[in-house]
């Protein structure tokens, strides 16, 4: 079915092909990608868009000695297939299978592990400098998308790379923002010309010749900039010290290969701008690249068929609440760092476009931007994944918490996230949030409580965070009122014997189930900060064993808050902390991962029985 692709078990095999065979390989690789992802789920649109680029990079560069650093990693499936992992693609994003992102432990061709964006240029620069220090000719290539280029870290790295004059290549894969439109054959011709040695040598030689005539040299430089500026958008990158080439058609293999071969021979920092189409070659994905960005299993012939939603997800609950609260308060503004669909803000963006702000992949900016809005009387709601909030920790402390500003964080994907694995897990937020002064931190046990907590957080005039998991909860009925909960108060959910389970957030349901066989008391703690100390102390006085359960790392988490409370009051009682272990949890089915961590009902009951005092 894939006669050419099946002969490629490594880039060495790829480099044995004649150039005229590469378009056929691209055709087979694209078809394989559609078939493979339809069976496993994963990121499709972006991978279809980088087929030709991936082939050209491995064809020209001597990987793995030359380093390819992929930004984010959403676009690396073709790379995995061409580097010896074709036969195990059916295990993609599954437990004990291959990861959905580059992973150093998985292959020597994965030069750098990536799951968060805008890191590739920094990492590739480090590798380029390492090669220079070692005195070898290894090359480093950063492949970054236009979305990731909105991250400030990318520009920090560009600035440093130009100053260091390192031998590296940055490939900008422009597939969405349309930074500029390719001008067809003329642009491709210019790219080949400007990447060639003759043009580079001519420019260098002209500078030497004209150095004795400074006014003429300055005129020549300005003339070159103006000429290039008329046909390319590279002025910014040139000013940062890069030799800008492009934009070129990222699906034209002949132009890609020729241009990359030329660039491979150049010294100093190079910048290649290519334009590609997300979903290229698969009609369904070309029509709706957002829908096919991250997909579950689907029929490759008919595409994704919408299925009725049995239960609303927490993301949907947030989206509905956001629209309702915006209708009630015209001071509400919604902010997202490039996660409109993922965070459930599509309807809000349509209804309130003047109050909706997508700041791009710029989490640090998102929080300080929110702080500025809060200073002038607005009530910002920042919708952000737990894993991405980690990137803006300083801004949360310095710009929001110290100034005690009313910025609300709606933190999605708290806890484990299944197939996306360790890079996307929200394992640490309860730990790193609760230590910040002025913060209020809460975690809902079900969908209805999530809506109430969102309202409670918004009504406060201080920094707040509502942390909820990926997917749906218990299926609880969700009221439409904007109810407020008493701040810092938990609730007793089951009265039992000598064991008290203090459940935080999503762990309430398995805790209640485990309690049935143990005859344990169960409380829904609701607030991580401020902790309901009165409830904790009353439970400690009435029981022989306290058990804390949370979908967060045990170190420094909600359970630690309980232990600190008991210590402050001089109460000594056996206490068992259950939560995520001190390790990075890899990808797999969410329920199975929780069970492996002992956080399902059976695991909770088993751990408690082992701990029971004699």
Coordinates of C-alpha atoms in Angstrom, one line a residue:
X1 CA 0.0 0.0 0.0
X2 CA 2.9 2.3 0.7
X3 CA 5.7 0.8 -1.4
X4 CA 8.1 3.7 -1.1
X5 CA 7.4 4.7 2.5
X6 CA 7.9 1.1 3.6
X7 CA 11.5 1.2 2.4
X8 CA 12.3 4.1 4.8
X9 CA 13.4 2.9 8.3
X10 CA 15.7 5.8 8.9
X11 CA 16.8 9.1 7.3
X12 CA 19.7 7.2 5.8
X13 CA 17.2 5.3 3.7
X14 CA 15.5 8.6 2.7
X15 CA 18.8 10.1 1.6
X16 CA 19.4 7.2 -0.8
X17 CA 16.3 8.2 -2.8
X18 CA 16.5 10.3 -6.0
X19 CA 15.0 13.8 -5.7
X20 CA 12.3 12.9 -8.3
X21 CA 11.0 10.2 -5.9
X22 CA 10.4 12.6 -3.0
X23 CA 6.9 13.9 -4.2
X24 CA 5.7 10.3 -4.3
X25 CA 7.1 9.7 -0.8
X26 CA 5.2 12.8 0.4
X27 CA 2.0 11.5 -1.1
X28 CA 2.4 8.1 0.6
X29 CA 3.4 9.7 3.9
X30 CA 0.4 12.0 3.9
X31 CA -2.0 9.0 3.3
X32 CA -0.3 7.0 6.0
X33 CA -0.7 9.9 8.5
X34 CA -4.4 10.1 7.9
X35 CA -4.9 6.4 8.3
X36 CA -2.7 6.2 11.4
X37 CA -4.2 9.2 13.3
X38 CA -7.7 8.1 12.4
X39 CA -7.0 4.9 14.5
X40 CA -5.2 6.6 17.5
X41 CA -6.4 10.2 17.6
X42 CA -3.9 13.0 17.8
X43 CA -2.8 16.1 16.0
X44 CA -3.6 15.9 12.3
X45 CA -3.9 19.3 10.6
X46 CA -0.4 20.5 11.6
X47 CA 1.3 17.3 10.7
X48 CA -0.3 17.2 7.2
X49 CA 1.1 20.6 6.7
X50 CA 4.7 19.7 7.4
X51 CA 5.1 16.6 5.3
X52 CA 7.3 18.1 2.6
X53 CA 9.3 20.1 5.1
X54 CA 10.1 17.1 7.2
X55 CA 11.2 15.1 4.1
X56 CA 13.4 18.0 2.9
X57 CA 15.0 18.5 6.3
X58 CA 16.0 14.9 6.8
X59 CA 17.0 14.7 3.1
X60 CA 19.4 17.6 3.4
X61 CA 20.7 17.5 6.9
X62 CA 22.7 14.7 8.4
X63 CA 20.4 13.8 11.2
X64 CA 20.8 12.8 14.0
X65 CA 24.2 14.5 14.1
X66 CA 22.6 17.6 12.8
X67 CA 19.9 18.6 15.3
X68 CA 16.3 19.2 14.4
X69 CA 14.4 21.0 17.2
X70 CA 10.6 21.0 16.7
X71 CA 8.6 23.6 18.5
X72 CA 5.7 22.4 20.5
X73 CA 5.8 19.0 18.8
X74 CA 2.3 19.0 17.3
X75 CA 4.0 18.7 13.9
X76 CA 6.4 15.8 14.4
X77 CA 4.4 12.7 13.4
X78 CA 6.0 12.6 9.9
X79 CA 9.4 13.0 11.6
X80 CA 8.6 10.0 13.9
X81 CA 7.6 7.9 10.9
X82 CA 10.7 8.7 8.9
X83 CA 13.0 8.1 11.9
X84 CA 12.2 4.4 12.5
X85 CA 8.9 4.6 14.4
X86 CA 6.5 3.9 11.5
X87 CA 5.7 0.4 12.8
X88 CA 4.7 1.6 16.3
X89 CA 2.6 4.6 15.3
X90 CA -0.4 2.5 16.3
X91 CA 0.7 3.1 19.9
X92 CA 0.8 6.9 19.6
X93 CA -0.2 8.7 22.8
X94 CA -1.1 5.4 24.5
X95 CA 0.3 4.1 27.8
X96 CA 3.7 2.5 27.2
X97 CA 3.5 3.7 23.5
X98 CA 5.3 6.4 21.7
X99 CA 4.6 10.0 22.8
X100 CA 2.7 12.6 20.9
X101 CA 5.6 15.0 21.2
X102 CA 9.4 14.7 20.7
X103 CA 11.0 12.8 23.5
X104 CA 14.7 12.4 23.9
X105 CA 14.4 9.0 25.6
X106 CA 12.4 7.7 22.6
X107 CA 14.8 8.3 19.8
X108 CA 18.2 9.9 19.1
X109 CA 16.4 11.9 16.3
X110 CA 14.4 13.7 18.9
X111 CA 17.0 16.2 19.8
X112 CA 14.9 18.1 22.3
X113 CA 11.7 17.3 24.2
X114 CA 8.9 19.8 23.6
X115 CA 5.3 20.1 24.7
X116 CA 5.1 23.9 25.3
X117 CA 5.7 26.4 22.5
X118 CA 8.3 29.0 21.7
X119 CA 11.3 27.0 23.1
X120 CA 12.9 25.7 19.9
X121 CA 15.1 28.6 19.0
X122 CA 16.6 28.8 22.5
X123 CA 17.3 25.1 22.5
X124 CA 18.7 25.0 19.0
X125 CA 20.9 28.0 19.8
X126 CA 22.3 26.2 22.7
X127 CA 23.1 23.2 20.5
X128 CA 24.7 25.5 17.9
X129 CA 27.0 27.1 20.5
X130 CA 27.8 23.6 21.9
X131 CA 28.9 22.6 18.4
X132 CA 31.1 25.7 18.1
X133 CA 32.7 25.1 21.5
X134 CA 33.4 21.4 20.5
X135 CA 34.8 22.5 17.2
X136 CA 32.6 20.4 15.0
X137 CA 30.4 21.1 12.0
X138 CA 27.1 19.9 13.4
X139 CA 24.1 22.1 12.4
X140 CA 21.1 23.0 14.5
X141 CA 17.7 23.7 13.1
X142 CA 14.7 25.2 14.9
X143 CA 11.3 24.6 13.3
X144 CA 8.7 27.0 14.7
X145 CA 5.2 27.8 13.7
X146 CA 3.7 31.3 13.3
X147 CA 1.6 30.7 16.4
X148 CA 4.7 29.9 18.5
X149 CA 6.4 33.0 17.2
X150 CA 4.0 35.1 19.2
X151 CA 5.7 33.9 22.3
X152 CA 8.2 36.4 23.8
X153 CA 10.7 33.6 24.4
X154 CA 11.1 33.1 20.7
X155 CA 12.2 36.7 20.2
X156 CA 14.5 36.6 23.2
X157 CA 16.3 33.7 21.5
X158 CA 16.3 35.4 18.1
X159 CA 17.9 38.5 19.7
X160 CA 20.6 36.4 21.4
X161 CA 21.2 34.2 18.4
X162 CA 22.0 37.3 16.2
X163 CA 24.4 38.6 18.8
X164 CA 26.2 35.3 19.1
X165 CA 26.5 34.8 15.3
X166 CA 25.9 31.1 15.7
X167 CA 25.6 28.7 12.8
X168 CA 21.9 27.8 13.1
X169 CA 18.8 27.8 11.0
X170 CA 15.3 28.9 12.1
X171 CA 12.5 27.7 9.9
X172 CA 9.3 29.6 10.3
X173 CA 6.4 27.4 9.3
X174 CA 3.8 30.0 8.5
X175 CA 0.4 28.2 8.2
X176 CA -2.2 30.3 9.9
X177 CA -1.3 34.0 10.6
X178 CA -0.3 34.6 7.0
X179 CA 2.5 36.9 8.0
X180 CA 2.9 37.3 4.3
X181 CA 1.5 35.8 1.2
X182 CA 3.9 33.9 -1.1
X183 CA 4.3 35.5 -4.5
X184 CA 4.7 32.2 -6.4
X185 CA 7.5 31.5 -8.7
X186 CA 9.2 34.9 -8.2
X187 CA 9.5 34.4 -4.5
X188 CA 10.8 30.8 -4.9
X189 CA 13.4 32.1 -7.3
X190 CA 14.5 34.9 -5.0
X191 CA 14.8 32.4 -2.1
X192 CA 17.1 30.2 -4.1
X193 CA 19.1 33.2 -5.2
X194 CA 19.4 34.7 -1.7
X195 CA 20.4 31.4 -0.1
X196 CA 23.1 30.7 -2.6
X197 CA 26.8 31.2 -2.1
X198 CA 27.0 33.7 -5.0
X199 CA 24.6 36.2 -3.4
X200 CA 26.1 35.8 0.0
X201 CA 29.7 36.2 -1.3
X202 CA 28.6 39.1 -3.4
X203 CA 27.1 40.9 -0.5
X204 CA 30.1 40.1 1.8
X205 CA 32.6 41.2 -0.9
X206 CA 30.7 44.4 -1.7
X207 CA 30.8 45.4 2.0
X208 CA 34.6 44.9 2.1
X209 CA 35.0 46.9 -1.1
X210 CA 32.8 49.8 0.1
X211 CA 34.2 50.0 3.6
X212 CA 36.6 52.6 2.3
X213 CA 33.7 54.7 1.1
X214 CA 31.3 54.9 4.2
X215 CA 28.6 57.0 2.5
X216 CA 28.4 54.6 -0.4
X217 CA 28.4 51.6 1.9
X218 CA 25.6 53.1 3.9
X219 CA 23.6 53.8 0.7
X220 CA 24.2 50.3 -0.6
X221 CA 23.0 48.7 2.7
X222 CA 19.8 50.8 2.7
X223 CA 19.2 50.1 -1.0
X224 CA 19.5 46.4 -0.3
X225 CA 17.1 46.6 2.6
X226 CA 14.6 48.5 0.6
X227 CA 14.8 46.1 -2.4
X228 CA 14.4 43.1 -0.1
X229 CA 11.7 44.8 1.9
X230 CA 9.6 45.2 -1.2
X231 CA 9.5 41.4 -1.8
X232 CA 10.1 39.9 1.6
X233 CA 8.9 40.6 5.1
X234 CA 12.3 39.9 6.6
X235 CA 13.3 43.3 7.8
X236 CA 12.7 42.5 11.5
X237 CA 14.8 39.3 11.3
X238 CA 17.5 41.0 9.3
X239 CA 17.7 43.6 12.1
X240 CA 18.1 40.9 14.6
X241 CA 21.2 39.6 12.8
X242 CA 19.7 36.8 10.6
X243 CA 20.0 36.3 6.9
X244 CA 16.3 36.2 5.9
X245 CA 15.2 33.9 3.1
X246 CA 11.7 33.5 1.8
X247 CA 8.8 33.2 1.9
X248 CA 8.7 30.1 -0.2
X249 CA 6.1 27.4 -0.8
X250 CA 6.5 24.8 1.9
X251 CA 4.9 22.2 -0.2
X252 CA 7.3 22.6 -3.2
X253 CA 9.9 19.9 -2.5
X254 CA 12.3 20.9 -5.2
X255 CA 12.5 24.5 -3.9
X256 CA 12.7 23.3 -0.3
X257 CA 15.6 20.9 -1.0
X258 CA 17.6 23.4 -3.1
X259 CA 17.1 26.2 -0.6
X260 CA 18.0 24.0 2.4
X261 CA 21.1 22.7 0.6
X262 CA 22.3 26.2 0.0
X263 CA 21.6 27.2 3.6
X264 CA 23.4 24.2 4.9
X265 CA 26.6 25.7 3.5
X266 CA 26.2 29.2 4.9
X267 CA 27.8 30.5 8.1
X268 CA 26.0 32.5 10.8
X269 CA 22.3 32.6 11.7
X270 CA 19.9 31.9 8.9
X271 CA 16.1 32.4 8.8
X272 CA 13.9 30.5 6.3
X273 CA 10.3 31.5 6.0
X274 CA 8.0 28.9 4.4
X275 CA 4.3 29.0 3.9
X276 CA 2.2 25.9 4.3
X277 CA -1.4 24.8 4.5
X278 CA -2.7 23.1 7.6
X279 CA -4.5 19.9 6.7
X280 CA -2.8 19.8 3.3
X281 CA -3.9 16.9 1.1
X282 CA -6.9 15.7 3.3
X283 CA -10.1 17.5 2.2
X284 CA -11.8 17.4 5.5
X285 CA -8.8 18.9 7.4
X286 CA -8.3 21.5 4.7
X287 CA -11.9 22.6 5.1
X288 CA -11.7 22.8 8.9
X289 CA -8.1 22.7 10.2
X290 CA -9.2 23.7 13.7
X291 CA -11.6 20.7 14.0
X292 CA -8.8 18.4 12.9
X293 CA -6.0 20.1 15.0
X294 CA -6.5 17.6 17.8
X295 CA -8.8 14.7 17.1
X296 CA -10.0 11.4 18.5
X297 CA -10.5 8.3 16.4
X298 CA -12.4 9.0 13.2
X299 CA -13.5 7.5 9.9
X300 CA -10.8 8.5 7.4
X301 CA -13.2 8.3 4.4
X302 CA -16.1 10.3 5.9
X303 CA -14.1 12.3 8.4
X304 CA -15.2 13.3 11.9
X305 CA -18.9 12.6 12.6
X306 CA -20.3 14.7 15.4
X307 CA -21.7 12.6 18.3
X308 CA -24.2 13.6 20.9
X309 CA -22.5 14.8 24.1
X310 CA -23.7 12.7 27.1
X311 CA -22.4 15.1 29.7
X312 CA -21.1 18.7 29.5
X313 CA -17.4 19.0 30.2
X314 CA -16.0 21.4 32.8
X315 CA -14.8 23.5 29.8
X316 CA -18.4 23.8 28.6
X317 CA -19.5 24.8 32.1
X318 CA -16.9 27.5 32.2
X319 CA -17.9 28.8 28.7
X320 CA -21.6 28.9 29.6
X321 CA -20.8 30.7 32.9
X322 CA -18.6 33.2 31.2
X323 CA -21.4 34.3 28.9
X324 CA -23.9 34.5 31.7
X325 CA -21.6 36.5 33.9
X326 CA -20.6 38.8 31.0
X327 CA -24.3 39.6 30.5
X328 CA -24.6 40.5 34.2
X329 CA -21.5 42.6 34.5
X330 CA -20.1 44.7 31.6
X331 CA -16.8 45.1 33.4
X332 CA -15.9 41.4 32.7
X333 CA -13.2 40.9 30.1
X334 CA -12.0 37.4 29.0
X335 CA -8.4 36.7 28.1
X336 CA -6.8 33.6 26.7
X337 CA -3.3 32.8 25.5
X338 CA -4.2 31.3 22.2
X339 CA -6.6 28.7 23.6
X340 CA -10.1 30.0 22.6
X341 CA -11.5 26.6 21.6
X342 CA -9.7 24.6 24.2
X343 CA -10.8 26.8 27.0
X344 CA -14.4 27.0 25.9
X345 CA -14.5 30.7 24.9
X346 CA -15.8 30.5 21.4
X347 CA -19.4 31.6 22.3
X348 CA -18.1 34.4 24.5
X349 CA -15.8 35.6 21.7
X350 CA -18.8 35.8 19.3
X351 CA -21.2 37.5 21.7
X352 CA -18.7 39.9 23.3
X353 CA -15.9 40.5 20.7
X354 CA -15.0 43.9 22.3
X355 CA -14.4 42.2 25.6
X356 CA -12.5 39.1 24.3
X357 CA -8.7 39.1 24.0
X358 CA -6.6 36.3 22.5
X359 CA -3.1 37.5 23.2
X360 CA -1.4 34.7 21.4
X361 CA 1.0 32.1 22.9
X362 CA 2.1 34.6 25.5
X363 CA 1.1 33.5 29.0
X364 CA 3.4 36.0 30.8
X365 CA 1.9 38.9 28.8
X366 CA -1.7 37.5 29.4
X367 CA -1.4 37.8 33.2
X368 CA 0.3 41.2 33.2
X369 CA -2.2 42.5 30.6
X370 CA -5.0 41.3 32.9
X371 CA -3.3 43.1 35.8
X372 CA -3.3 46.3 33.8
X373 CA -7.0 46.0 33.1
X374 CA -7.7 45.3 36.7
X375 CA -5.9 48.4 37.7
X376 CA -8.4 50.5 35.8
X377 CA -11.6 48.9 37.1
X378 CA -12.2 45.9 34.9
X379 CA -12.6 42.3 36.1
X380 CA -10.4 40.1 34.0
X381 CA -11.0 36.4 33.7
X382 CA -8.0 34.6 32.3
X383 CA -8.8 31.1 30.9
X384 CA -5.6 29.1 31.0
X385 CA -4.5 25.5 31.2
X386 CA -2.7 24.5 34.4
X387 CA 0.4 23.4 32.5
X388 CA 0.6 26.8 30.7
X389 CA 0.0 28.8 33.9
X390 CA 3.4 27.5 35.0
X391 CA 5.0 29.7 32.4
X392 CA 3.6 32.9 34.0
X393 CA 4.4 32.3 37.6
X394 CA 6.5 35.4 38.1
X395 CA 3.7 37.6 36.6
X396 CA 1.1 36.0 38.9
X397 CA 3.2 36.8 42.0
X398 CA 4.8 40.1 41.0
X399 CA 2.1 41.8 38.9
X400 CA -1.1 40.4 40.4
X401 CA -0.7 39.0 43.9
X402 CA 1.6 41.6 45.3
X403 CA -0.7 44.3 44.1
X404 CA -3.7 42.3 45.3
X405 CA -5.5 42.8 42.0
X406 CA -8.9 41.2 41.2
X407 CA -7.7 38.9 38.4
X408 CA -9.5 35.5 38.2
X409 CA -7.8 32.4 36.8
X410 CA -10.0 29.8 35.3
X411 CA -7.6 26.9 35.3
X412 CA -8.5 24.1 33.0
X413 CA -6.8 20.6 32.8
X414 CA -6.0 20.5 36.5
X415 CA -4.6 17.0 37.3
X416 CA -3.7 14.3 34.8
X417 CA -4.7 14.8 31.1
X418 CA -4.5 11.4 29.6
X419 CA -2.9 11.0 26.1
X420 CA -1.0 14.3 26.2
X421 CA 1.2 13.1 29.0
X422 CA 3.7 14.8 31.3
X423 CA 4.2 18.0 29.3
X424 CA 0.5 18.9 29.6
X425 CA -0.4 17.5 33.0
X426 CA -1.6 19.9 35.6
X427 CA 0.1 18.2 38.5
X428 CA 1.6 21.1 40.4
X429 CA -0.9 24.1 40.5
X430 CA -2.3 23.5 44.0
X431 CA 1.2 23.4 45.3
X432 CA 2.5 26.5 43.6
X433 CA -0.7 28.5 44.0
X434 CA -1.4 28.0 47.7
X435 CA 2.0 29.4 48.8
X436 CA 1.2 32.8 47.2
X437 CA -0.1 35.5 49.6
X438 CA -3.5 37.1 48.7
X439 CA -4.5 34.1 46.6
X440 CA -7.8 32.2 47.0
X441 CA -7.7 28.7 45.5
X442 CA -10.6 26.4 45.1
X443 CA -11.4 23.1 43.3
X444 CA -14.9 21.9 42.4
X445 CA -16.1 18.4 43.1
X446 CA -18.7 18.5 40.3
X447 CA -20.0 20.6 37.4
X448 CA -22.6 22.5 39.5
X449 CA -20.0 23.3 42.1
X450 CA -17.7 24.5 39.4
X451 CA -20.2 27.1 38.3
X452 CA -20.7 28.3 41.9
X453 CA -17.0 28.5 42.4
X454 CA -16.5 30.6 39.3
X455 CA -19.1 33.0 40.5
X456 CA -17.6 33.1 44.0
X457 CA -14.1 33.8 42.6
X458 CA -15.4 36.5 40.3
X459 CA -17.3 38.3 43.0
X460 CA -14.2 38.6 45.2
X461 CA -12.0 41.7 44.8
X462 CA -8.7 39.8 45.2
X463 CA -6.6 37.3 43.1
X464 CA -8.5 34.0 42.7
X465 CA -8.2 30.7 41.0
X466 CA -10.7 28.0 40.2
X467 CA -9.0 24.8 39.2
X468 CA -11.0 22.1 37.4
X469 CA -10.1 18.9 35.5
X470 CA -10.2 17.9 31.9
X471 CA -13.4 16.3 30.6
X472 CA -16.7 15.8 32.4
X473 CA -17.4 15.2 36.0
X474 CA -20.1 13.3 37.8
X475 CA -22.9 14.6 35.5
X476 CA -24.4 16.7 38.3
X477 CA -27.3 19.0 37.4
X478 CA -26.0 22.5 36.8
X479 CA -28.2 25.4 38.0
X480 CA -28.3 28.6 36.0
X481 CA -28.1 31.0 39.0
X482 CA -25.0 32.9 39.8
X483 CA -24.7 31.5 43.3
X484 CA -21.8 32.4 45.7
X485 CA -20.3 29.9 48.2
X486 CA -19.1 30.8 51.7
X487 CA -15.3 31.4 51.2
X488 CA -13.0 29.0 52.9
X489 CA -15.8 26.6 54.0
X490 CA -16.0 22.9 53.2
X491 CA -18.9 20.5 53.7
X492 CA -19.5 17.2 55.3
X493 CA -20.7 14.7 52.7
X494 CA -20.7 11.4 54.7
X495 CA -20.6 10.7 58.4
X496 CA -18.7 7.6 59.3
X497 CA -16.6 5.9 61.9
X498 CA -12.9 6.3 62.9
X499 CA -11.6 7.3 59.4
X500 CA -12.0 10.8 57.9
X501 CA -11.3 11.4 54.2
X502 CA -10.7 15.0 53.2
X503 CA -11.3 15.1 49.5
X504 CA -10.2 18.0 47.3
X505 CA -11.9 18.7 43.9
X506 CA -12.2 15.8 41.5
X507 CA -11.3 13.2 44.2
X508 CA -14.6 13.5 46.0
X509 CA -16.5 10.9 43.9
X510 CA -13.9 8.1 44.3
X511 CA -13.5 9.1 48.0
X512 CA -17.2 8.6 48.6
X513 CA -17.2 5.3 46.8
X514 CA -14.2 4.1 48.9
X515 CA -15.8 5.3 52.1
X516 CA -18.7 2.9 51.7
X517 CA -16.6 -0.2 52.3
X518 CA -14.6 1.6 55.1
X519 CA -17.5 3.3 56.8
X520 CA -15.4 6.5 56.6
X521 CA -16.4 10.1 57.1
X522 CA -16.0 12.2 53.9
X523 CA -15.7 15.9 53.5
X524 CA -15.7 18.0 50.3
X525 CA -13.0 20.5 51.3
X526 CA -13.7 22.9 48.3
X527 CA -11.0 25.4 49.2
X528 CA -7.3 24.8 49.2
X529 CA -6.7 28.3 50.4
X530 CA -8.1 29.5 52.7
X531 CA -8.3 26.0 54.2
X532 CA -11.4 25.3 56.4
X533 CA -9.2 24.9 59.5
X534 CA -12.3 24.6 61.8
X535 CA -13.5 21.6 59.8
X536 CA -10.0 20.1 59.8
X537 CA -9.6 20.4 63.5
X538 CA -13.0 19.0 64.3
X539 CA -12.3 16.0 62.1
X540 CA -8.9 15.4 63.8
X541 CA -10.6 15.4 67.2
X542 CA -13.3 13.0 66.2
X543 CA -11.3 10.4 64.2
X544 CA -8.3 8.1 64.5
X545 CA -7.0 8.6 61.0
X546 CA -7.1 11.5 58.5
X547 CA -6.7 10.9 54.8
X548 CA -6.2 13.7 52.3
X549 CA -6.9 12.9 48.6
X550 CA -6.1 15.2 45.7
X551 CA -5.2 15.0 42.0
X552 CA -2.1 17.1 42.5
X553 CA 1.4 16.2 43.5
X554 CA 1.6 15.3 47.2
X555 CA 4.6 17.6 47.8
X556 CA 3.3 20.9 48.9
X557 CA -0.3 20.3 47.9
X558 CA -3.6 20.4 49.6
X559 CA -2.7 17.5 52.0
X560 CA 0.4 19.5 53.1
X561 CA -1.9 22.4 54.0
X562 CA -3.9 20.1 56.2
X563 CA -0.7 18.8 57.9
X564 CA 0.5 22.4 58.4
X565 CA -2.8 23.3 60.0
X566 CA -2.6 20.4 62.5
X567 CA 1.0 21.2 63.3
X568 CA 0.2 24.8 64.0
X569 CA -2.5 23.7 66.5
X570 CA -0.3 21.1 68.1
X571 CA -2.5 18.2 67.1
X572 CA -0.8 14.8 66.6
X573 CA -2.8 12.2 64.6
X574 CA -1.9 9.6 62.0
X575 CA -2.4 11.2 58.5
X576 CA -2.2 9.6 55.1
X577 CA -1.6 11.8 52.0
X578 CA -2.8 10.4 48.7
X579 CA -2.1 12.2 45.5
X580 CA 0.2 12.1 42.5
X581 CA 3.6 10.6 43.1
X582 CA 6.9 12.4 42.9
X583 CA 7.4 11.4 39.2
X584 CA 6.3 12.6 35.8
X585 CA 3.2 10.6 34.7
X586 CA 3.4 9.6 31.1
X587 CA 0.5 9.4 28.6
X588 CA -2.3 6.9 28.9
X589 CA -6.1 6.6 29.5
X590 CA -7.0 9.0 32.3
X591 CA -8.9 6.5 34.4
X592 CA -6.1 3.9 34.1
X593 CA -3.5 6.5 35.1
X594 CA -5.5 7.4 38.2
X595 CA -5.8 3.8 39.1
X596 CA -2.1 3.3 38.7
X597 CA -1.5 6.2 41.1
X598 CA -4.0 4.6 43.6
X599 CA -6.5 7.4 43.1
X600 CA -9.5 5.4 42.1
X601 CA -12.0 4.1 44.7
X602 CA -10.2 0.7 45.0
X603 CA -6.8 2.3 45.3
X604 CA -8.0 4.8 48.0
X605 CA -9.6 2.0 50.0
X606 CA -6.5 -0.2 49.6
X607 CA -4.1 2.5 50.8
X608 CA -6.3 3.3 53.8
X609 CA -6.5 -0.3 54.9
X610 CA -2.7 -0.5 54.8
X611 CA -2.4 2.6 56.9
X612 CA -5.1 1.7 59.5
X613 CA -3.7 2.0 63.0
X614 CA -3.8 -1.3 65.0

